CSV table of C-alpha atoms and ligand atoms in Angstrom, one decimal:
chain,number,residue,atom,x,y,z
B,1,MET,CA,0.0,0.0,0.0
B,2,LYS,CA,0.9,3.7,-0.3
B,3,ARG,CA,2.7,4.9,2.8
B,4,GLN,CA,0.2,6.3,5.3
B,5,PRO,CA,1.9,8.4,7.9
B,6,ILE,CA,0.4,10.0,11.0
B,7,ALA,CA,0.1,13.9,10.9
B,8,PHE,CA,0.6,16.0,14.0
B,9,ALA,CA,-0.4,19.3,12.6
B,10,ASP,CA,-2.2,20.8,9.6
B,11,TRP,CA,0.0,23.7,8.6
B,12,SER,CA,-0.3,25.7,5.4
B,13,GLY,CA,1.7,28.5,3.8
B,14,ARG,CA,0.2,30.9,6.4
B,15,GLU,CA,1.9,29.1,9.4
B,16,TYR,CA,5.2,28.9,7.6
B,17,ALA,CA,4.9,32.6,6.6
B,18,ALA,CA,4.4,33.5,10.3
B,19,ILE,CA,7.5,31.5,11.2
B,20,ALA,CA,9.5,33.2,8.4
B,21,ARG,CA,8.3,36.7,9.6
B,22,CYS,CA,9.5,36.0,13.2
B,23,LEU,CA,12.8,34.6,12.1
B,24,LEU,CA,13.5,37.4,9.6
B,25,SER,CA,12.6,40.1,12.0
B,26,GLY,CA,14.8,38.4,14.7
B,27,ARG,CA,11.8,38.3,17.1
B,28,VAL,CA,11.3,34.7,18.3
B,29,HIS,CA,10.4,35.1,21.9
B,30,GLN,CA,9.1,38.6,22.4
B,31,GLY,CA,6.9,40.6,20.1
B,32,PRO,CA,3.3,41.8,19.5
B,33,TYR,CA,1.7,38.4,18.6
B,34,PRO,CA,0.8,37.3,22.1
B,35,VAL,CA,-1.2,40.5,22.6
B,36,LEU,CA,-2.9,40.0,19.2
B,37,LEU,CA,-3.6,36.4,20.0
B,38,ARG,CA,-5.1,37.3,23.4
B,39,GLU,CA,-7.4,39.9,21.8
B,40,ARG,CA,-8.5,37.4,19.1
B,41,LEU,CA,-9.3,34.7,21.6
B,42,ALA,CA,-11.0,37.2,24.0
B,43,GLN,CA,-13.4,38.2,21.2
B,44,MET,CA,-14.1,34.6,20.4
B,45,TYR,CA,-14.6,33.4,24.1
B,46,ALA,CA,-16.2,36.5,25.7
B,47,PRO,CA,-17.4,36.9,28.4
B,48,SER,CA,-14.8,34.4,29.5
B,49,THR,CA,-11.4,36.1,30.0
B,50,VAL,CA,-8.3,34.8,28.2
B,51,HIS,CA,-4.9,34.3,29.8
B,52,LEU,CA,-1.9,32.9,27.9
B,53,THR,CA,0.8,30.5,29.0
B,54,ASN,CA,3.1,27.9,27.4
B,55,TYR,CA,1.3,24.7,28.4
B,56,GLY,CA,-2.4,23.7,28.9
B,57,HIS,CA,-1.6,22.0,32.2
B,58,HIS,CA,-0.3,25.2,33.6
B,59,ALA,CA,-3.7,26.7,33.1
B,60,ILE,CA,-5.1,23.8,35.2
B,61,GLU,CA,-2.4,24.6,37.8
B,62,ILE,CA,-3.5,28.3,38.0
B,63,ALA,CA,-7.2,27.4,38.2
B,64,LEU,CA,-6.6,24.8,41.0
B,65,GLY,CA,-4.5,27.4,42.9
B,66,ILE,CA,-7.5,29.8,42.9
B,67,PHE,CA,-9.9,27.0,44.0
B,68,LYS,CA,-7.5,25.9,46.8
B,69,ARG,CA,-7.3,29.4,48.2
B,70,LEU,CA,-11.1,29.5,48.3
B,71,ARG,CA,-11.7,26.0,49.8
B,72,PRO,CA,-8.5,25.0,51.5
B,73,GLU,CA,-10.3,22.1,53.4
B,74,ARG,CA,-11.1,20.2,50.2
B,75,VAL,CA,-8.4,18.1,48.7
B,76,GLU,CA,-9.8,15.8,46.0
B,77,VAL,CA,-10.1,16.4,42.3
B,78,ILE,CA,-12.3,14.2,40.1
B,79,VAL,CA,-10.5,13.2,36.8
B,80,PRO,CA,-11.4,10.7,34.1
B,81,ALA,CA,-9.4,7.4,34.2
B,82,TYR,CA,-8.6,7.9,30.5
B,83,ILE,CA,-6.6,11.2,30.4
B,84,CYS,CA,-3.3,12.8,29.4
B,85,PRO,CA,-0.8,12.0,32.2
B,86,SER,CA,0.2,15.7,32.6
B,87,VAL,CA,-3.3,16.4,34.1
B,88,ILE,CA,-2.7,13.8,36.8
B,89,GLN,CA,0.8,15.1,37.5
B,90,THR,CA,-0.5,18.7,37.7
B,91,VAL,CA,-3.3,17.8,40.3
B,92,GLU,CA,-0.7,15.9,42.4
B,93,ALA,CA,1.9,18.7,42.1
B,94,CYS,CA,-0.8,21.1,43.5
B,95,GLY,CA,-0.9,18.9,46.6
B,96,LEU,CA,-4.3,17.5,45.7
B,97,ARG,CA,-5.6,13.9,45.5
B,98,VAL,CA,-6.8,12.4,42.2
B,99,ARG,CA,-10.1,10.5,42.2
B,100,SER,CA,-10.5,8.6,39.0
B,101,VAL,CA,-13.9,8.1,37.3
B,102,ASP,CA,-14.4,5.6,34.6
B,103,VAL,CA,-15.2,6.7,31.0
B,104,GLN,CA,-17.9,5.7,28.6
B,105,ASP,CA,-17.5,4.5,25.0
B,106,ASP,CA,-16.9,8.1,23.9
B,107,LEU,CA,-13.9,8.2,26.3
B,108,ASN,CA,-15.6,10.9,28.4
B,109,VAL,CA,-17.0,10.8,31.9
B,110,SER,CA,-20.8,10.6,32.3
B,111,PRO,CA,-22.7,13.0,34.6
B,112,ALA,CA,-24.0,10.0,36.6
B,113,ASP,CA,-20.5,8.7,37.3
B,114,VAL,CA,-19.3,12.2,38.3
B,115,GLN,CA,-22.3,12.6,40.6
B,116,ALA,CA,-21.5,9.2,42.3
B,117,ALA,CA,-17.9,10.2,42.9
B,118,LEU,CA,-18.7,13.6,44.6
B,119,GLY,CA,-17.9,13.7,48.3
B,120,ALA,CA,-17.2,16.1,51.1
B,121,ASP,CA,-13.6,16.3,50.0
B,122,THR,CA,-14.3,17.1,46.4
B,123,LEU,CA,-12.7,20.4,45.4
B,124,ALA,CA,-13.1,20.3,41.6
B,125,VAL,CA,-14.0,18.2,38.6
B,126,ILE,CA,-11.8,18.2,35.5
B,127,ALA,CA,-14.0,17.3,32.5
B,128,PRO,CA,-12.1,16.9,29.2
B,129,HIS,CA,-13.6,16.5,25.7
B,130,MET,CA,-11.4,13.6,24.8
B,131,TYR,CA,-9.8,13.9,21.3
B,132,GLY,CA,-12.4,16.8,20.8
B,133,CYS,CA,-15.4,14.6,21.3
B,134,PRO,CA,-17.8,16.8,23.5
B,135,ALA,CA,-18.5,15.5,27.0
B,136,ARG,CA,-22.0,16.1,28.5
B,137,ILE,CA,-20.5,19.3,29.9
B,138,HIS,CA,-23.8,21.1,30.4
B,139,ASP,CA,-25.2,18.4,32.7
B,140,ILE,CA,-21.8,18.1,34.5
B,141,GLU,CA,-21.9,21.9,35.0
B,142,SER,CA,-25.4,21.7,36.5
B,143,LEU,CA,-24.4,19.0,38.9
B,144,CYS,CA,-21.2,20.7,40.0
B,145,ASN,CA,-23.2,23.9,40.6
B,146,ALA,CA,-25.8,22.0,42.7
B,147,ALA,CA,-22.9,20.3,44.7
B,148,ASP,CA,-21.0,23.6,45.1
B,149,VAL,CA,-17.9,22.0,43.5
B,150,PHE,CA,-15.6,23.8,41.0
B,151,LEU,CA,-15.5,22.6,37.4
B,152,ILE,CA,-12.7,22.9,34.9
B,153,ASP,CA,-14.0,22.5,31.3
B,154,ASP,CA,-10.9,20.9,29.7
B,155,ALA,CA,-11.0,21.9,26.1
B,156,ALA,CA,-7.3,21.2,25.6
B,157,GLN,CA,-8.0,19.4,22.4
B,158,VAL,CA,-10.8,21.4,20.9
B,159,VAL,CA,-11.3,24.9,19.7
B,160,GLY,CA,-14.4,26.4,18.1
B,161,VAL,CA,-16.9,23.7,18.9
B,162,ARG,CA,-20.1,24.5,20.7
B,163,GLN,CA,-22.6,22.7,22.9
B,164,ASP,CA,-26.0,24.3,23.7
B,165,GLY,CA,-24.7,27.4,21.8
B,166,ARG,CA,-21.7,27.8,24.1
B,167,LEU,CA,-18.0,27.2,23.2
B,168,LEU,CA,-16.4,24.2,24.8
B,169,GLY,CA,-14.0,25.6,27.4
B,170,THR,CA,-16.5,28.2,28.7
B,171,PHE,CA,-18.5,25.9,31.0
B,172,GLY,CA,-17.9,25.8,34.7
B,173,ASP,CA,-15.5,28.0,36.5
B,174,ALA,CA,-12.4,27.8,34.2
B,175,GLY,CA,-11.5,26.2,30.9
B,176,LEU,CA,-8.3,25.5,29.0
B,177,ILE,CA,-6.9,25.0,25.6
B,178,SER,CA,-3.5,23.5,24.6
B,179,PHE,CA,-1.6,24.2,21.3
B,180,ALA,CA,0.6,21.2,21.5
B,181,GLN,CA,0.8,18.5,18.7
B,182,SER,CA,-2.4,16.7,17.6
B,183,LYS,CA,-4.8,19.3,19.0
B,184,THR,CA,-7.2,21.5,17.0
B,185,ILE,CA,-4.8,24.4,16.9
B,186,VAL,CA,-1.2,23.3,16.8
B,187,THR,CA,1.8,25.6,17.2
B,188,GLY,CA,4.5,22.9,17.9
B,189,ILE,CA,5.5,20.5,20.6
B,190,ARG,CA,6.0,20.6,24.3
B,191,GLY,CA,5.3,24.0,25.8
B,192,SER,CA,4.2,25.6,22.5
B,193,GLY,CA,1.2,27.3,24.1
B,194,GLY,CA,-1.7,27.0,26.5
B,195,VAL,CA,-4.7,29.1,27.3
B,196,LEU,CA,-6.6,29.6,30.6
B,197,LEU,CA,-10.2,30.6,30.2
B,198,VAL,CA,-11.6,32.2,33.3
B,199,ASN,CA,-15.3,31.9,33.4
B,200,ARG,CA,-15.9,33.9,36.6
B,201,PRO,CA,-15.3,37.6,36.1
B,202,THR,CA,-14.2,38.1,39.7
B,203,TRP,CA,-11.2,35.8,39.2
B,204,ALA,CA,-9.9,37.5,36.0
B,205,GLU,CA,-7.6,39.8,38.0
B,206,GLN,CA,-6.0,36.9,39.9
B,207,ALA,CA,-5.4,35.0,36.6
B,208,ASN,CA,-3.9,38.2,35.0
B,209,ARG,CA,-1.5,38.5,37.9
B,210,ALA,CA,-0.5,34.8,37.7
B,211,CYS,CA,0.2,35.0,34.0
B,212,ALA,CA,1.9,38.4,34.1
B,213,ALA,CA,4.3,37.0,36.7
B,214,LEU,CA,5.5,34.2,34.4
B,215,PRO,CA,9.0,34.5,33.0
B,216,PRO,CA,9.3,35.3,29.3
B,217,ALA,CA,9.5,32.5,26.8
B,218,SER,CA,13.0,31.3,26.0
B,219,GLY,CA,14.7,28.5,24.0
B,220,ARG,CA,11.8,27.9,21.6
B,221,LEU,CA,13.9,27.4,18.4
B,222,GLY,CA,15.0,24.0,19.5
B,223,PRO,CA,11.5,22.6,20.0
B,224,LEU,CA,10.4,24.2,16.7
B,225,ALA,CA,13.2,22.5,14.8
B,226,ASP,CA,12.4,19.2,16.7
B,227,PHE,CA,8.7,19.6,15.7
B,228,LEU,CA,9.5,20.4,12.0
B,229,TRP,CA,12.0,17.5,11.7
B,230,ASN,CA,10.3,14.8,13.7
B,231,HIS,CA,6.6,15.6,13.5
B,232,VAL,CA,6.0,17.5,10.3
B,233,GLY,CA,8.8,16.3,8.0
B,234,HIS,CA,9.0,12.8,9.4
B,235,VAL,CA,7.7,11.4,6.2
B,236,TYR,CA,11.1,12.5,4.6
B,237,THR,CA,13.4,12.5,7.7
B,238,GLY,CA,12.3,9.1,9.0
B,239,HIS,CA,14.2,7.9,12.1
B,240,SER,CA,17.1,10.4,11.6
B,241,GLY,CA,15.7,12.7,14.3
B,242,TYR,CA,16.2,9.9,16.8
B,243,TYR,CA,19.9,9.4,15.9
B,244,LEU,CA,20.4,13.2,15.7
B,245,GLY,CA,18.9,13.5,19.2
B,246,ARG,CA,21.3,10.9,20.5
B,247,ALA,CA,24.3,12.6,18.8
B,248,LEU,CA,23.2,16.0,20.2
B,249,ALA,CA,22.8,14.4,23.7
B,250,VAL,CA,26.4,13.1,23.5
B,251,LEU,CA,27.5,16.7,22.7
B,252,GLY,CA,25.4,17.9,25.6
B,253,ARG,CA,23.1,19.9,23.3
B,254,THR,CA,19.7,18.3,23.5
B,255,PRO,CA,17.0,20.9,22.7
B,256,VAL,CA,15.0,20.4,26.0
B,257,ALA,CA,11.8,22.4,26.1
B,258,ASP,CA,11.2,24.5,29.2
B,259,GLN,CA,9.0,22.4,31.5
B,260,ARG,CA,8.3,25.5,33.7
B,261,ALA,CA,5.4,27.8,33.2
B,262,THR,CA,6.4,30.7,31.0
B,263,GLN,CA,4.7,33.2,28.8
B,264,ILE,CA,3.8,32.1,25.2
B,265,SER,CA,6.5,33.1,22.6
B,266,HIS,CA,5.9,35.6,19.9
B,267,LEU,CA,6.7,32.9,17.4
B,268,GLU,CA,4.1,30.4,18.7
B,269,ALA,CA,1.4,33.1,19.2
B,270,GLY,CA,2.0,34.0,15.5
B,271,ILE,CA,1.5,30.4,14.4
B,272,ALA,CA,-1.7,30.2,16.6
B,273,LEU,CA,-3.1,33.3,14.9
B,274,ALA,CA,-2.4,31.7,11.5
B,275,GLN,CA,-4.2,28.5,12.6
B,276,LEU,CA,-7.2,30.5,14.0
B,277,GLY,CA,-7.5,32.2,10.7
B,278,ARG,CA,-8.1,28.8,9.1
B,279,LEU,CA,-10.2,27.3,12.0
B,280,ASP,CA,-13.3,26.6,9.9
B,281,SER,CA,-11.4,24.6,7.3
B,282,LEU,CA,-9.3,22.8,10.0
B,283,LEU,CA,-12.6,21.7,11.7
B,284,GLN,CA,-14.3,20.8,8.5
B,285,ASP,CA,-11.5,18.6,7.2
B,286,LYS,CA,-11.5,16.6,10.4
B,287,VAL,CA,-15.3,16.1,10.2
B,288,ARG,CA,-14.9,14.9,6.7
B,289,ILE,CA,-12.1,12.5,7.6
B,290,ALA,CA,-14.1,11.0,10.5
B,291,GLN,CA,-17.0,10.5,8.1
B,292,ALA,CA,-14.7,8.8,5.6
B,293,TYR,CA,-13.6,6.3,8.3
B,294,HIS,CA,-17.1,5.6,9.3
B,295,GLN,CA,-18.0,4.9,5.7
B,296,ALA,CA,-15.0,2.7,5.1
B,297,LEU,CA,-15.4,0.7,8.3
B,298,ARG,CA,-18.8,-0.5,7.2
B,299,ALA,CA,-16.9,-3.3,5.4
B,300,TYR,CA,-14.9,-4.2,8.6
B,301,PRO,CA,-17.4,-4.4,11.5
B,302,ARG,CA,-14.8,-5.9,13.8
B,303,LEU,CA,-13.0,-2.5,13.9
B,304,ARG,CA,-15.0,0.0,15.9
B,305,PHE,CA,-14.9,3.8,15.9
B,306,PRO,CA,-16.5,4.5,19.3
B,307,GLN,CA,-16.3,8.3,19.2
B,308,PHE,CA,-17.9,8.8,15.8
B,309,ALA,CA,-21.1,10.7,15.3
B,310,PRO,CA,-22.3,12.3,12.0
B,311,GLY,CA,-20.9,15.8,11.7
B,312,ARG,CA,-18.7,15.5,14.8
B,313,PHE,CA,-15.2,17.0,14.8
B,314,LEU,CA,-12.6,14.7,16.2
B,315,ALA,CA,-9.0,15.9,16.6
B,316,ARG,CA,-7.8,12.3,16.1
B,317,VAL,CA,-9.3,9.1,14.8
B,318,MET,CA,-9.0,6.4,17.4
B,319,LEU,CA,-10.2,2.9,16.4
B,320,LEU,CA,-10.9,0.0,18.8
B,321,LEU,CA,-9.3,-3.2,17.8
B,322,PRO,CA,-11.3,-6.5,18.4
B,323,GLU,CA,-11.1,-7.9,21.9
B,324,GLY,CA,-8.1,-10.2,22.4
B,325,SER,CA,-6.0,-8.6,19.6
B,326,ASP,CA,-2.2,-8.6,19.9
B,327,PHE,CA,-2.0,-4.8,20.0
B,328,GLU,CA,1.7,-4.4,19.5
B,329,GLY,CA,1.7,-7.3,16.9
B,330,VAL,CA,-1.0,-5.5,14.9
B,331,ARG,CA,1.0,-2.2,15.0
B,332,ARG,CA,4.2,-3.9,13.9
B,333,GLU,CA,2.4,-5.7,11.1
B,334,ALA,CA,0.6,-2.5,9.9
B,335,ARG,CA,3.9,-0.6,10.0
B,336,SER,CA,5.7,-3.2,7.9
B,337,ARG,CA,3.1,-2.5,5.2
B,338,GLY,CA,3.5,1.3,5.4
B,339,LEU,CA,0.6,2.1,7.8
B,340,GLN,CA,1.7,4.2,10.7
B,341,THR,CA,-0.4,4.1,13.9
B,342,ARG,CA,-0.2,5.5,17.3
B,343,THR,CA,-1.2,4.6,20.8
B,344,GLY,CA,-3.6,6.6,23.1
B,345,TYR,CA,-3.1,7.2,26.8
B,346,ALA,CA,-2.7,4.5,29.4
B,347,ALA,CA,-5.6,4.3,31.9
B,348,HIS,CA,-4.9,5.9,35.3
B,349,VAL,CA,-6.9,4.5,38.2
B,350,SER,CA,-6.5,6.0,41.6
B,351,PRO,CA,-6.3,3.8,44.7
B,352,GLY,CA,-9.8,2.7,45.8
B,353,SER,CA,-11.4,3.5,42.4
B,354,GLU,CA,-12.3,1.2,39.6
B,355,ALA,CA,-12.3,2.0,35.9
B,356,PRO,CA,-12.8,-1.3,33.9
B,357,LYS,CA,-13.9,0.4,30.7
B,358,ALA,CA,-11.0,2.9,30.6
B,359,GLN,CA,-8.6,0.0,31.2
B,360,ALA,CA,-10.1,-2.3,28.6
B,361,MET,CA,-10.4,0.5,26.0
B,362,ALA,CA,-6.9,1.8,26.6
B,363,ARG,CA,-5.4,-1.6,25.7
B,364,ARG,CA,-7.2,-1.7,22.4
B,365,LEU,CA,-7.4,2.0,21.1
B,366,LEU,CA,-5.3,2.6,18.1
B,367,GLY,CA,-4.8,6.0,16.4
B,368,VAL,CA,-4.8,6.0,12.6
B,369,PRO,CA,-3.7,8.7,10.2
B,370,CYS,CA,-6.0,11.7,9.8
B,371,ARG,CA,-3.9,13.9,7.6
B,372,PRO,CA,-5.1,17.1,6.0
B,373,GLY,CA,-6.6,16.5,2.6
B,374,MET,CA,-6.8,12.7,2.9
B,375,SER,CA,-9.1,11.1,0.3
B,376,GLN,CA,-11.8,8.5,0.8
B,377,ALA,CA,-9.5,6.1,-1.1
B,378,ASP,CA,-6.7,6.7,1.4
B,379,VAL,CA,-9.0,6.0,4.3
B,380,THR,CA,-10.5,2.9,2.6
B,381,SER,CA,-7.0,1.4,2.0
B,382,ILE,CA,-6.0,2.2,5.7
B,383,CYS,CA,-9.1,0.3,7.0
B,384,GLU,CA,-8.5,-2.6,4.6
B,385,GLU,CA,-4.8,-2.8,5.7
B,386,LEU,CA,-5.6,-2.6,9.4
B,387,ASN,CA,-8.2,-5.3,9.1
B,388,ALA,CA,-5.8,-7.5,7.2
B,389,SER,CA,-3.1,-6.9,9.8
B,390,VAL,CA,-5.5,-7.9,12.6
B,391,GLU,CA,-6.4,-11.1,10.7
B,392,ARG,CA,-2.8,-12.0,9.8
B,393,VAL,CA,-1.6,-11.5,13.4
B,394,ALA,CA,-4.6,-13.5,14.8
B,395,SER,CA,-3.9,-16.4,12.5
B,396,ARG,CA,-0.3,-16.8,13.5
X,401,PLP,C1,-7.3,16.6,27.8
X,401,PLP,C2,-6.0,17.3,28.1
X,401,PLP,N1,-5.9,18.2,29.1
X,401,PLP,C3,-4.7,18.8,29.3
X,401,PLP,C4,-3.6,18.6,28.5
X,401,PLP,C5,-2.3,19.3,28.8
X,401,PLP,O1,-1.9,20.1,27.8
X,401,PLP,P1,-0.4,20.5,27.6
X,401,PLP,O2,0.3,19.4,27.0
X,401,PLP,O3,-0.3,21.7,26.8
X,401,PLP,O4,0.1,20.8,29.0
X,401,PLP,C6,-3.7,17.7,27.5
X,401,PLP,C7,-2.5,17.4,26.6
X,401,PLP,O5,-2.5,16.5,25.8
X,401,PLP,C8,-4.9,17.0,27.2
X,401,PLP,O6,-5.1,16.1,26.2
């Protein structure tokens, strides 16, 4: 089959032009784009207020800091058992306890399960829209209000999608967006941008102060080069980035991204503005690709697409392999035929909780290519190859 690589971003000439403008003007870290980006997002998300940082999980950290000051006696945060590990690490780094809640087929928590997990210690609920698939955030907001518990509407992976007429990210007390790889808006990798949305006007000033106190961005050219080489140009550069990284490490020159919270760079804010200018087409292309998978999978009923719904945007296409499949064996087999796949997150189950669905699904969820401009023929051949790989591995 034709090579079918994974894509981590949908960048056009506009994003490369933004990069060129920053490089040619010699302004990579500081410049006017962060202010313009903030204004653009503030118009879009009003009345929520917009606060920029370098990672989505730092937005969670700032929000949890505000909640803790208001309710210091409450120490538990409800988090889905299927989640990006940085969310768990952030809750724990804030000195709070994670309480895992199982997810449904759409990889989101249900209002009933959140309700059942609420207790006297619950400070907050973090409710993500996994891979962009909307959670039942309106119902979760209602039950958090009734229980007097804070809610973070985690829209890390989705920009510009509404539920009940409101943008995801604007429900509850605070929301967030991430600009790292494979999200809706992508500006690079590791620390390339994050947004805190504050949905309570009285907290805007605290969030302003927290973000204004962050150090300026620094060292962002290394992560940009890493992203371009290993995640955008990987079709041509292959595994060379891995060997280059090892060689640089020997020379003590690994481009390590700043793990600390900083301001967003001029460069990455410029890329975000270019992506926002194309938001409708970014969303529409992903809706079209999800539909193409749904169509192609009719011929392969053993492969499931649990997050699909007609017209739904999904940042990634995650398929569920048949029960009992040799997951790594299937990945290897598909790779040997030119089909690149990716894993999802490992389930995280806190002590004393149970999450059988998240654990079972995490072992079988496989990400398949959803590159810009893919045709129905591409998608059909991917599904055909994946199904054949599952069958070949099972028959060994
Ligand atoms: C649902 C969710 N929340 C939060 C984050 C954290 O975002 P960042 O990597 O920008 O810190 C991620 C990152 O993948 C995520 O998927």
